[in-house]
Coordinates of C-alpha atoms in Angstrom, one line a residue:
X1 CA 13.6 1.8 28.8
X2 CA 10.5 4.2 28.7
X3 CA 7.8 3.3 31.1
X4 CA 5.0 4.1 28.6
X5 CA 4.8 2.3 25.4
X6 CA 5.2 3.5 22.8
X7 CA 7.4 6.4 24.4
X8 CA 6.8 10.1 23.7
X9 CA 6.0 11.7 21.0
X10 CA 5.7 8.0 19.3
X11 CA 2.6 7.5 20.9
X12 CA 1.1 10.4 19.3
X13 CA 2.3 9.0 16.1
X14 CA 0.9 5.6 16.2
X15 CA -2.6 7.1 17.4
X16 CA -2.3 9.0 13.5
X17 CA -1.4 5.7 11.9
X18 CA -4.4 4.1 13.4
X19 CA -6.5 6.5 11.8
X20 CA -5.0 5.6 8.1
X21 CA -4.6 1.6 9.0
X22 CA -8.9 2.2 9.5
X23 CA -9.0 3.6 6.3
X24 CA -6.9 1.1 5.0
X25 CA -8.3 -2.0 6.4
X26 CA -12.1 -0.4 5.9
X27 CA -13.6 -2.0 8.4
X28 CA -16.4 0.1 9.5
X29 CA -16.4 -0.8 13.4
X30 CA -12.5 0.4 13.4
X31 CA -13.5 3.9 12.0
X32 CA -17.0 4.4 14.1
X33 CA -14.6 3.8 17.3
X34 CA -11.7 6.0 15.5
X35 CA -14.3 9.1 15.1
X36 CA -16.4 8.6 18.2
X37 CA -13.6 7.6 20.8
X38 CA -15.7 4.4 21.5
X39 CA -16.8 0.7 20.8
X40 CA -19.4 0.3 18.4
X41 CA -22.4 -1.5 20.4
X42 CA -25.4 -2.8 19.8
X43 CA -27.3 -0.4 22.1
X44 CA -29.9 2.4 21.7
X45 CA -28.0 5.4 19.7
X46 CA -27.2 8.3 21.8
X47 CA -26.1 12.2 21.0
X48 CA -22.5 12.8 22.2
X49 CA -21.4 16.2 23.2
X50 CA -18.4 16.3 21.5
X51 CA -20.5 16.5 18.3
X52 CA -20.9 20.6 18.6
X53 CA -17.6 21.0 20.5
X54 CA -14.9 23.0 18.6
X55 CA -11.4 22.1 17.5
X56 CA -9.9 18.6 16.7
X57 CA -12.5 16.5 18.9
X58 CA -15.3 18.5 17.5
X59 CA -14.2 18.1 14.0
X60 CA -13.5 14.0 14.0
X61 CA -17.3 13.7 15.8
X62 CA -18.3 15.3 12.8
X63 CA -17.0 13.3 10.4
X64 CA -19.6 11.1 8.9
X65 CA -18.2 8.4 10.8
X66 CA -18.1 10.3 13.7
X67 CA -22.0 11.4 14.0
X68 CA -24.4 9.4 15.9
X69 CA -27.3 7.6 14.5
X70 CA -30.4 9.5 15.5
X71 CA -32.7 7.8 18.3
X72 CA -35.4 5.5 16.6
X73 CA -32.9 5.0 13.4
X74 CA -31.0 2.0 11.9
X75 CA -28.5 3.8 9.8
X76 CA -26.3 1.8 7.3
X77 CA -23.5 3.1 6.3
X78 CA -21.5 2.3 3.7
X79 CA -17.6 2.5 3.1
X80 CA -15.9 2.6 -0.6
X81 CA -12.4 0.9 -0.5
X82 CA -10.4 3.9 -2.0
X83 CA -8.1 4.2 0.6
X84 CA -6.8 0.2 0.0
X85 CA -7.2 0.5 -3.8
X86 CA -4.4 3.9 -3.3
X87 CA -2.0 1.8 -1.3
X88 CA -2.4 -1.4 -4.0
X89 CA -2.1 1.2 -6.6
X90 CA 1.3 2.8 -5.6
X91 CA 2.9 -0.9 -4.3
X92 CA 2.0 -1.8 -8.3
X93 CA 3.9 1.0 -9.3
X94 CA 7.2 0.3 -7.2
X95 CA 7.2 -3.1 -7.2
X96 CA 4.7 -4.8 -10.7
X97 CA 8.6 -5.3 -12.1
X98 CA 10.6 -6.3 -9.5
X99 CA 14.4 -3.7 -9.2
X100 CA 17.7 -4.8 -9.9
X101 CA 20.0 -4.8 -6.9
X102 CA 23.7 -4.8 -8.7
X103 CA 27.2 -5.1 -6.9
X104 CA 30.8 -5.7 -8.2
X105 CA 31.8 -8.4 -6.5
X106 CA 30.5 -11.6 -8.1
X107 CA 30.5 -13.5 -5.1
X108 CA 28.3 -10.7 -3.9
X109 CA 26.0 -10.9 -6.2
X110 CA 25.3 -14.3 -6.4
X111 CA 24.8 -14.3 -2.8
X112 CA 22.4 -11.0 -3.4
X113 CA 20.4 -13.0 -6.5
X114 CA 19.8 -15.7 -4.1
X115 CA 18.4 -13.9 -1.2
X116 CA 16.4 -11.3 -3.1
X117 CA 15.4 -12.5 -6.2
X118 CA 13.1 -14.9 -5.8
X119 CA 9.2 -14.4 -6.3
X120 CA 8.5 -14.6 -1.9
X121 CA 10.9 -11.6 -1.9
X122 CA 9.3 -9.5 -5.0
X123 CA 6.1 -10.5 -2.6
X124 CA 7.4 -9.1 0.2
X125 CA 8.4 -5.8 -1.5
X126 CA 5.1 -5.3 -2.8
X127 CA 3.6 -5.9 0.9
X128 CA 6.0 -3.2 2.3
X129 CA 5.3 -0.7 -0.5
X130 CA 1.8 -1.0 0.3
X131 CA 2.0 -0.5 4.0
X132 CA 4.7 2.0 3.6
X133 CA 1.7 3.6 1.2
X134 CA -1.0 3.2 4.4
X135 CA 1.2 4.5 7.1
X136 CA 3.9 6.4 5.9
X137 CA 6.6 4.5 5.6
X138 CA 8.2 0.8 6.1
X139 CA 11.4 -0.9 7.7
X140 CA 13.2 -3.6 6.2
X141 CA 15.7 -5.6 8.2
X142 CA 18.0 -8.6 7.8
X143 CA 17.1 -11.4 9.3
X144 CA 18.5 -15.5 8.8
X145 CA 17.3 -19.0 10.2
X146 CA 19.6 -21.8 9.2
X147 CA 16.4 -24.0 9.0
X148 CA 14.5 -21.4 6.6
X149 CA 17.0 -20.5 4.4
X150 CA 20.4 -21.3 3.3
X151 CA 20.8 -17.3 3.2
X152 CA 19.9 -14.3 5.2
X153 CA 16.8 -13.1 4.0
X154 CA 15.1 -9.6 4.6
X155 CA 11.8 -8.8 6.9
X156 CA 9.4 -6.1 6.5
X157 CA 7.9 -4.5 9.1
X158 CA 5.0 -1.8 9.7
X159 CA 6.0 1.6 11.0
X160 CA 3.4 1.1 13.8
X161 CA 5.9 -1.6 15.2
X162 CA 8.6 0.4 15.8
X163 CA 10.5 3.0 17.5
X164 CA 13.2 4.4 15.5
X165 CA 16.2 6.7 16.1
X166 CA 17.8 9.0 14.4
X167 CA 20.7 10.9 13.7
X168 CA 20.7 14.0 10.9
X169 CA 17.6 12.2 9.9
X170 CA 19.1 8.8 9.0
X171 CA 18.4 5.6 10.7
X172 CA 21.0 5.3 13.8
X173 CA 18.9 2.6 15.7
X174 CA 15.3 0.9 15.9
X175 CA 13.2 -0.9 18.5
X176 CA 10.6 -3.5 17.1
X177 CA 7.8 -4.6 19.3
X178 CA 5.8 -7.7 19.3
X179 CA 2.8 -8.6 21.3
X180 CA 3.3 -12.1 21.8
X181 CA 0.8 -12.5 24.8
X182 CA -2.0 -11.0 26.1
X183 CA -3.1 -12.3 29.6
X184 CA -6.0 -10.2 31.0
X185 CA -4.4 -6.8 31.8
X186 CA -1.0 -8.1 31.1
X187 CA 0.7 -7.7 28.2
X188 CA 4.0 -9.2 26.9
X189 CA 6.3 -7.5 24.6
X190 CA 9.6 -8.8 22.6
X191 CA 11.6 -6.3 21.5
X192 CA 14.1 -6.4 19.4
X193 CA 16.7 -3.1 19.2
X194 CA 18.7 -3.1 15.9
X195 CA 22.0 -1.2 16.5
X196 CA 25.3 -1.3 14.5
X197 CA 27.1 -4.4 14.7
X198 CA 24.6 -6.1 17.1
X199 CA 20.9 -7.4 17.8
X200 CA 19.4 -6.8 21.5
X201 CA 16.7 -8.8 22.9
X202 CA 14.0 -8.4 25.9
X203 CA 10.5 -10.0 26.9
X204 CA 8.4 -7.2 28.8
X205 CA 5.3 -7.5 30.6
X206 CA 3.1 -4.8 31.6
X207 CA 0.2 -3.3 30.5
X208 CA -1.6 -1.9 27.4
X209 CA 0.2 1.6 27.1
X210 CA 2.9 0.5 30.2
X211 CA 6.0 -1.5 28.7
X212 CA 6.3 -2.9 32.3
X213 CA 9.5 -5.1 33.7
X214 CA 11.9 -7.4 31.8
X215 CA 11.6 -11.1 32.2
X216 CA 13.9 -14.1 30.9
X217 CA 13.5 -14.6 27.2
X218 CA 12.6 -18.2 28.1
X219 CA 9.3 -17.1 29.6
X220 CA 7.8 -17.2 26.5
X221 CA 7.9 -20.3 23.8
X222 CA 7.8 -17.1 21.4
X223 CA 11.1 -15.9 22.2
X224 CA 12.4 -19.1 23.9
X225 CA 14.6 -19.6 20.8
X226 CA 16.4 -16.4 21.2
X227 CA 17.0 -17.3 24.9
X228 CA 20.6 -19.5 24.1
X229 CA 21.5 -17.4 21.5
X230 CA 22.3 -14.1 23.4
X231 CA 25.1 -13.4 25.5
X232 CA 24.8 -12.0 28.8
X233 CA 23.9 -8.6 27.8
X234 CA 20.9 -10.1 25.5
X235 CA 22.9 -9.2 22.5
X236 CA 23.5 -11.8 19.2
X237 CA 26.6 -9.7 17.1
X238 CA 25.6 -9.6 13.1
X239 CA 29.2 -9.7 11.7
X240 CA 28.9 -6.5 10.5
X241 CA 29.6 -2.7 11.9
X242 CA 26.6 -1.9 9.3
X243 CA 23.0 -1.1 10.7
X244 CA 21.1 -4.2 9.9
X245 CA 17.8 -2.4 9.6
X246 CA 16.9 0.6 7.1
X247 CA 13.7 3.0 7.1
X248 CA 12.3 3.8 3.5
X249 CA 9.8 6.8 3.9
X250 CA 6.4 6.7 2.0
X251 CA 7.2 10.1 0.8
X252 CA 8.5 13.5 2.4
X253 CA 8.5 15.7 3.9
X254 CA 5.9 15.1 6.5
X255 CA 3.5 17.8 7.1
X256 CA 2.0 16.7 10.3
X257 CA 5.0 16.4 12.4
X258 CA 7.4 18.7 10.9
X259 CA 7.8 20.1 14.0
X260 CA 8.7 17.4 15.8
X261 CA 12.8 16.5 15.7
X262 CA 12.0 12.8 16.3
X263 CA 8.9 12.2 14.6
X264 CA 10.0 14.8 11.6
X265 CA 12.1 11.9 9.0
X266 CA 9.1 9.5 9.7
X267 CA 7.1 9.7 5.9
X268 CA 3.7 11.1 5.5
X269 CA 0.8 8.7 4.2
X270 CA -0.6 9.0 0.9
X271 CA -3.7 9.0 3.2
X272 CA -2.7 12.1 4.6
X273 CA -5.2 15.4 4.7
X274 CA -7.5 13.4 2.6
X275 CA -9.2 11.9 5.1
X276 CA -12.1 13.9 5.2
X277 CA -12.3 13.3 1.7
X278 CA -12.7 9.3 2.3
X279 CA -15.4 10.3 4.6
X280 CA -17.6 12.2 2.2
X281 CA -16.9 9.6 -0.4
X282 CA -18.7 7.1 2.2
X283 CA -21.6 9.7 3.1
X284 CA -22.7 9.9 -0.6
X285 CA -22.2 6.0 -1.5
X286 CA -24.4 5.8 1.7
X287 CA -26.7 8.1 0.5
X288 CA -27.1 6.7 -2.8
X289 CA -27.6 3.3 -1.6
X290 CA -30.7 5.1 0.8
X291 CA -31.9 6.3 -2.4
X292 CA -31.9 2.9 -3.7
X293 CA -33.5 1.5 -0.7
X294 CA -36.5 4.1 -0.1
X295 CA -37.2 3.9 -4.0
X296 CA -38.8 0.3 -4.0
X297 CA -42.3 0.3 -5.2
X298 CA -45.1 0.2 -2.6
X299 CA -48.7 -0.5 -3.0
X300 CA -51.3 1.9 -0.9
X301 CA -54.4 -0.3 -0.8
X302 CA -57.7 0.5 0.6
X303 CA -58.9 -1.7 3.6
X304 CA -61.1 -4.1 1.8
X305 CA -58.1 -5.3 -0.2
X306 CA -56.8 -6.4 2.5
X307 CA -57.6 -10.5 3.8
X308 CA -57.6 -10.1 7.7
X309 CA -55.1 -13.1 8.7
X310 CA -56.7 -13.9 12.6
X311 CA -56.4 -12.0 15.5
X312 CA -52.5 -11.0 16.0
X313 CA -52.2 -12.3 12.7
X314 CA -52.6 -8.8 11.0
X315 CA -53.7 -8.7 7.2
X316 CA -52.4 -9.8 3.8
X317 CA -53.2 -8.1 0.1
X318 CA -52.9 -10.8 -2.5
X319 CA -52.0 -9.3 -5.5
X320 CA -53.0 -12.1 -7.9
X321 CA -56.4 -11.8 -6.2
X322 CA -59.3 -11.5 -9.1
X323 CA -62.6 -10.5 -7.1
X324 CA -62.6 -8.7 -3.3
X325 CA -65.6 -7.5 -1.6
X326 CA -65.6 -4.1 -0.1
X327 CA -68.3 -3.2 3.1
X328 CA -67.4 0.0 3.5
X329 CA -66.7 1.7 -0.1
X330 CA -68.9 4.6 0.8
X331 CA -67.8 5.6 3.9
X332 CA -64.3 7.0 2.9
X333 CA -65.2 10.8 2.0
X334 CA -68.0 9.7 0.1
X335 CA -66.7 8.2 -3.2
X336 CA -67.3 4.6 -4.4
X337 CA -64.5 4.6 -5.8
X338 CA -61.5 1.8 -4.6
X339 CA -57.7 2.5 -5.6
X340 CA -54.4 1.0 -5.4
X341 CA -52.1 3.6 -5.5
X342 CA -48.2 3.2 -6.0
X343 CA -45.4 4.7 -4.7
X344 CA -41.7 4.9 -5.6
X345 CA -39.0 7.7 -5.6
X346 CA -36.6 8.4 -8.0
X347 CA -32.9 7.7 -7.6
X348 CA -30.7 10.0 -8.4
X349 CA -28.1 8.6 -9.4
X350 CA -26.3 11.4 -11.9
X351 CA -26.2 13.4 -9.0
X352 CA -24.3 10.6 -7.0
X353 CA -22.5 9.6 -9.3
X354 CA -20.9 13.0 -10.5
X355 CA -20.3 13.8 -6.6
X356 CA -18.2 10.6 -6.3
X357 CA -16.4 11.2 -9.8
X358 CA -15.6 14.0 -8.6
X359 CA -14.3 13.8 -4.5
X360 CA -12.8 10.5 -5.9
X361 CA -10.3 12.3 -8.8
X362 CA -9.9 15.6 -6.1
X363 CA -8.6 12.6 -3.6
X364 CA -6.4 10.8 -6.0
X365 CA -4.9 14.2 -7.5
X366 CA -4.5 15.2 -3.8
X367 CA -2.6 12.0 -2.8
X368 CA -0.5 12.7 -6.4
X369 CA -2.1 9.8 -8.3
X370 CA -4.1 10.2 -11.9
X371 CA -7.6 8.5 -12.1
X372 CA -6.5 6.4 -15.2
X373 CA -3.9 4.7 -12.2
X374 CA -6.7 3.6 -10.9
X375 CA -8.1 1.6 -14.6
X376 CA -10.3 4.5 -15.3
X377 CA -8.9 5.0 -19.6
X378 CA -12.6 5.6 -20.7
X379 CA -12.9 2.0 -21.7
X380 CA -10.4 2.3 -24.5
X381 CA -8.6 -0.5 -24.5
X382 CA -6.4 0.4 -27.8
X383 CA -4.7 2.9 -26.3
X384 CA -0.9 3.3 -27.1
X385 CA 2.0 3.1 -24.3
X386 CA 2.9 7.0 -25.2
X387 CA -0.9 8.3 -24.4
X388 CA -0.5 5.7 -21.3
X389 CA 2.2 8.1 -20.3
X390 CA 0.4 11.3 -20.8
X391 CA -2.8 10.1 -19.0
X392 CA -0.7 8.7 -15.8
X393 CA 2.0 11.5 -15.7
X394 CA 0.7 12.6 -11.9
X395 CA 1.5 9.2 -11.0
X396 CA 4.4 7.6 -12.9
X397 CA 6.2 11.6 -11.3
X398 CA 5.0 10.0 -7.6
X399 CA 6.6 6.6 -8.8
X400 CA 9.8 8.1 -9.4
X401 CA 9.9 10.3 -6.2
X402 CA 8.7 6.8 -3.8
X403 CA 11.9 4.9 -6.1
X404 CA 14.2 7.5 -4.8
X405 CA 13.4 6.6 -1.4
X406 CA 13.2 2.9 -2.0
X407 CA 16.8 2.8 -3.5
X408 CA 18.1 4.2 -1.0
X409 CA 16.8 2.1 1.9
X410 CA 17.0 -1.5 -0.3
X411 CA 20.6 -0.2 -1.1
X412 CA 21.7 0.2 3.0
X413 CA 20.3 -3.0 4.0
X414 CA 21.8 -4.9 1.1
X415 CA 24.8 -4.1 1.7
X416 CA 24.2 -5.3 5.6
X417 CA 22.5 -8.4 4.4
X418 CA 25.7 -9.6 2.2
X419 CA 28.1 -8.7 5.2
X420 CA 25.7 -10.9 7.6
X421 CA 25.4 -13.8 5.1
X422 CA 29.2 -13.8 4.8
X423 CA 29.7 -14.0 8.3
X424 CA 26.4 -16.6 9.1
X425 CA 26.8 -18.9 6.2
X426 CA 30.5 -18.3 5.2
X427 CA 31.8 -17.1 1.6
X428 CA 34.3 -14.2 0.3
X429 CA 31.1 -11.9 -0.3
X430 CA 32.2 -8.4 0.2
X431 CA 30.8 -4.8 -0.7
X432 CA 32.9 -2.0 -0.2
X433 CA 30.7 0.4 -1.6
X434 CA 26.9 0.3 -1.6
X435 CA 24.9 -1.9 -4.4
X436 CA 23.3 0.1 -7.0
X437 CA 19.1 -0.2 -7.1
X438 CA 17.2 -0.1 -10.7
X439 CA 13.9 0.3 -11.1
X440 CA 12.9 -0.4 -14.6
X441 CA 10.9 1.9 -17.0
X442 CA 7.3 1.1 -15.7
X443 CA 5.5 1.8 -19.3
X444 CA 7.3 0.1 -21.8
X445 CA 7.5 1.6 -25.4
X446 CA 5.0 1.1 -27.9
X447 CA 6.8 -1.5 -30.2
X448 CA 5.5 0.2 -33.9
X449 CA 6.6 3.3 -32.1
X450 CA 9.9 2.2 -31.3
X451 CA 10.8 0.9 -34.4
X452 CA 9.9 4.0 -36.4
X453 CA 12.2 5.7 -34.2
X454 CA 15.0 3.5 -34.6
X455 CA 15.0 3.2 -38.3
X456 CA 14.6 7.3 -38.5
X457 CA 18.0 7.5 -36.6
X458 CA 19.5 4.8 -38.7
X459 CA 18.4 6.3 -41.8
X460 CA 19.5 9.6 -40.4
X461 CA 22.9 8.2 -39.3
X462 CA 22.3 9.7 -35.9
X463 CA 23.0 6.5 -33.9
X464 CA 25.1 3.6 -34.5
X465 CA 23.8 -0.1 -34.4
X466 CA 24.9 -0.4 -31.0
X467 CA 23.0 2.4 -29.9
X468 CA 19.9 1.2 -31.7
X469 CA 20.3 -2.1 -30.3
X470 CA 20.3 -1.0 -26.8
X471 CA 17.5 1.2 -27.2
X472 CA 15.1 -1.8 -28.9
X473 CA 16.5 -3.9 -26.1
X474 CA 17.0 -2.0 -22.6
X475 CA 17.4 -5.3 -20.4
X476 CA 20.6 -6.8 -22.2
X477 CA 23.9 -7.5 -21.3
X478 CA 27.0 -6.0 -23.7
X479 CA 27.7 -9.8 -24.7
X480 CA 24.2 -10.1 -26.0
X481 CA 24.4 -6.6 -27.5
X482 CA 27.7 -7.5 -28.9
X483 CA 26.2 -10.6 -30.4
X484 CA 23.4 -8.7 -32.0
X485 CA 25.5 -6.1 -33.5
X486 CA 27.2 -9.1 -35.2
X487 CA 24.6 -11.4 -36.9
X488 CA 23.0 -7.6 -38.1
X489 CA 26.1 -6.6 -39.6
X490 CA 26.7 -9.9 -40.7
X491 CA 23.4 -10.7 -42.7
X492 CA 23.2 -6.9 -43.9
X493 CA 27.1 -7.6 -45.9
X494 CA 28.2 -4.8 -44.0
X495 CA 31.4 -6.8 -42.7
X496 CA 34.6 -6.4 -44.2
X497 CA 38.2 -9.0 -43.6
X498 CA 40.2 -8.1 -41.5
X499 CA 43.6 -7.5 -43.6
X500 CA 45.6 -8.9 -40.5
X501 CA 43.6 -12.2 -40.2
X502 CA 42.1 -13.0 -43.6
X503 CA 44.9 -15.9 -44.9
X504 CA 42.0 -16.8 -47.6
X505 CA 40.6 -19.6 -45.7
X506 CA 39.2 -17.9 -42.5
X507 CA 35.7 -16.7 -42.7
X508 CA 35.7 -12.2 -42.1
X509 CA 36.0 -11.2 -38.6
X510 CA 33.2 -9.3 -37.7
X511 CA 34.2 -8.4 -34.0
X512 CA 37.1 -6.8 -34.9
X513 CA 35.5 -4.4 -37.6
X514 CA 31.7 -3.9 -36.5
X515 CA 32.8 -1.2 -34.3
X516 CA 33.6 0.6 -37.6
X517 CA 29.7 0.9 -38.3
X518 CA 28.4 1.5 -34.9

């Protein structure tokens, strides 16, 4: 094992996450200490040299996050929760309809349906899909606990957990790290190393970037449990020569680390290169919110208006006050003349608000997402499912590209997860080949739309009943297509006897001859 933790060029890695996970969790103390390099305290503000320094440190101190409050100032500064509302946006699009994971083998699939489809695993989907959105990608492994589940179930965890390995940029191994204690300078780690065929466990303990020296899993009531479980060589076998883990990438390719053989299959962020674009958002929210708060109406009053409140006590104007007397009207530049004066600035908010409009559709179009995503449709609520199409093109084209990679990963570690069960919880599950992954159609069909279409072809004779059965309903099985095509052909008195049957008392046979007028 590495001394340093995470190992080169990993660390580099999760530094770049912790930039997006700031933006993601938009909490403004995480992304003053991301942009300055320190603590947010409450102390006198100070300029930092790094402010008119060149290159990379230069740039992030000049980020509106990055620049330091003036001396004498109380800036507030505001943040806009884009970045989170991107990464809820594209789990929605994966995940609103949970996929269909299919398999040949029945006994498979039973054991798949009840380890997968069930509303905590859609949940858990939708939590990858959104951290996989944040950081660039997400893990899912198989995991099982006799007193959880009846089942092996699968885990998701955050790419800034884990170490991966690869091999022609597929998964080959994976390290995942938990903090389980933190004493003082001391830190203890379990990790957990997924390999083919077998689980590894160790409890470290060494310091905040130091993985340190392996002690006894027992150590630790976190990891006690694993403690009996392991052989000798901290290993508990998974019953299957399968990798019991799988990486799904955000998207590809990854323009950061391209470079870099081990860091190059990791998936880029829908955060990335638009940070800067999240920081000027927040400048001009903050800005508009300063116009806001400079533009309250002040009174100028002249001294006499003023009811002196003691000594220390300073003075009062009472603004429901009728009569006041004034000593020294004429010794203010000679007029006799008192005035209240009022003061208020404008705010502008067309200016603000066209500014945000604007970084805010440049920052969706750059991350490939189309405002109306977002619930922008101009307030038309009567819109139909075709013109939802048109106006979320950019997006549902990101949807399909994030599926691809989805499928792929859910389809690997299903396939473990089956093999595991069989061997944890017993059975004749087997899968030979890998399941197949659905997504479904994410804008369904306007229904008025649909039909005119379907009775066009029918009219046309361009499609059979079949056809035009499956095309009204997408989700059926061919028994309850079958049965359809029936009772239509039945109550239209397009069914004929069928000359081998028909003995005068049996009633037509409409299986046997609606395939004539399909």
């Amino acid at each position: 094992m590495p001394s340093s933790w995470p190992p080169p060029p990993f660390d580099d890695a999760h530094a770049r996450m912790r930039e997006w996970d700031a933006w993601y969790t938009g909490d403004p103390e995480r992304l003053v200490e991301i942009y300055t390099g320190e603590r947010r305290r409450a102390v006198t503000p100070r300029l930092r040299p790094s402010t008119y320094r060149g290159g990379l440190v230069g740039g992030l101190a000049r980020f509106f996050w990055g620049r330091p409050v003036p001396v004498g100032q109380t800036r507030q500064r505001l943040h806009v929760p884009l970045a989170a509302d991107i990464a809820t946006a594209s789990a929605d699009l994966l995940f609103s309809e949970p996929p269909r994971i299919i398999v040949d083998d029945t006994a498979a699939q039973a054991r798949l349906d009840l380890a997968l489809n069930s509303p905590a695993m859609h949940s858990r989907l939708l939590e990858a899909a959104e951290i996989a959105s944040a950081l660039g990608g997400a893990y899912l492994r198989v995991v099982w606990d006799a007193d959880v589940a009846e089942h092996a179930m699968l885990d998701a965890v955050h790419a800034d957990a884990a170490v991966p390995e690869w091999r022609w940029g597929e998964l080959a191994a994976v390290t995942f790290y938990t903090r389980v204690r933190v004493d003082g300078p001391a830190v203890w780690r379990h990790l957990e190393r997924y390999e083919p065929g077998r689980i590894v466990h160790a409890l470290h303990v060494g310091t905040d970037t130091e993985l340190g020296r392996p002690v006894p899993l027992a150590e630790d009531p976190s990891t006690a449990w694993a403690a009996p479980l392991v052989n000798a060589e901290g290993n508990i076998a998974t019953g299957t020569d399968r990798l019991a883990a799988a990486y799904v990438p955000n998207v590809r390719p990854n323009r950061v680390w391209r470079g870099t053989p081990q860091l190059a299959p990791l998936g880029r962020s829908d955060f990335d290169g638009v940070e800067g674009l999240f920081d000027a958002l927040d400048e001009v929210y903050t800005s508009w919110m300063r116009d806001v708060r400079i533009a309250k109406a002040r009174l100028l009053v002249p001294t006499g208006y003023l009811q002196d409140n003691g000594a220390g006590r300073g003075a009062s104007f009472d603004e429901d006050r009728e009569v006041y007397t004034e000593l020294n009207a004429l010794s203010r530049g000679g007029s006799d003349t008192l005035t209240v004066s009022a003061h208020q600035f404008a705010i502008r908010v067309a200016e603000h608000r066209d500014t945000a409009e604007d970084i805010t559709r440049t920052t969706l179009r750059a991350a490939g997402y189309s405002l109306a995503t977002l619930g922008d449709n101009d307030g038309d609520a009567s819109i139909t499912a075709t013109e939802v199409t048109a106006r979320e093109k950019l997006s549902n084209r990101t949807r399909d590209k994030k599926a691809r990679y989805w499928a792929s990963g859910l389809a690997h570690v299903s396939a473990a997860l089956v093999e595991i069960d069989r061997a944890v919880f017993g059975g004749t599950a087997t899968v030979p080949d890998l399941p197949k992954v659905e997504f479904p159609d994410r804008t369904q069909p306007d229904p008025e739309a649909l039909a005119r279409t379907v009775q066009a072809l029918g009219a046309a004779e361009a499609a059979s009943t079949d056809v035009r059965v499956r095309m009204v309903h997408p989700d059926w099985e061919d028994d309850q297509v079958d049965a359809e095509v029936a009772a239509i052909l039945t109550e239209s008195g397009r069914t004929v006897p069928d000359p081998a049957k028909f003995n005068g008392s049996e009633k037509t046979s409409t299986q046997a001859n609606s395939t004539l007028f399909r």
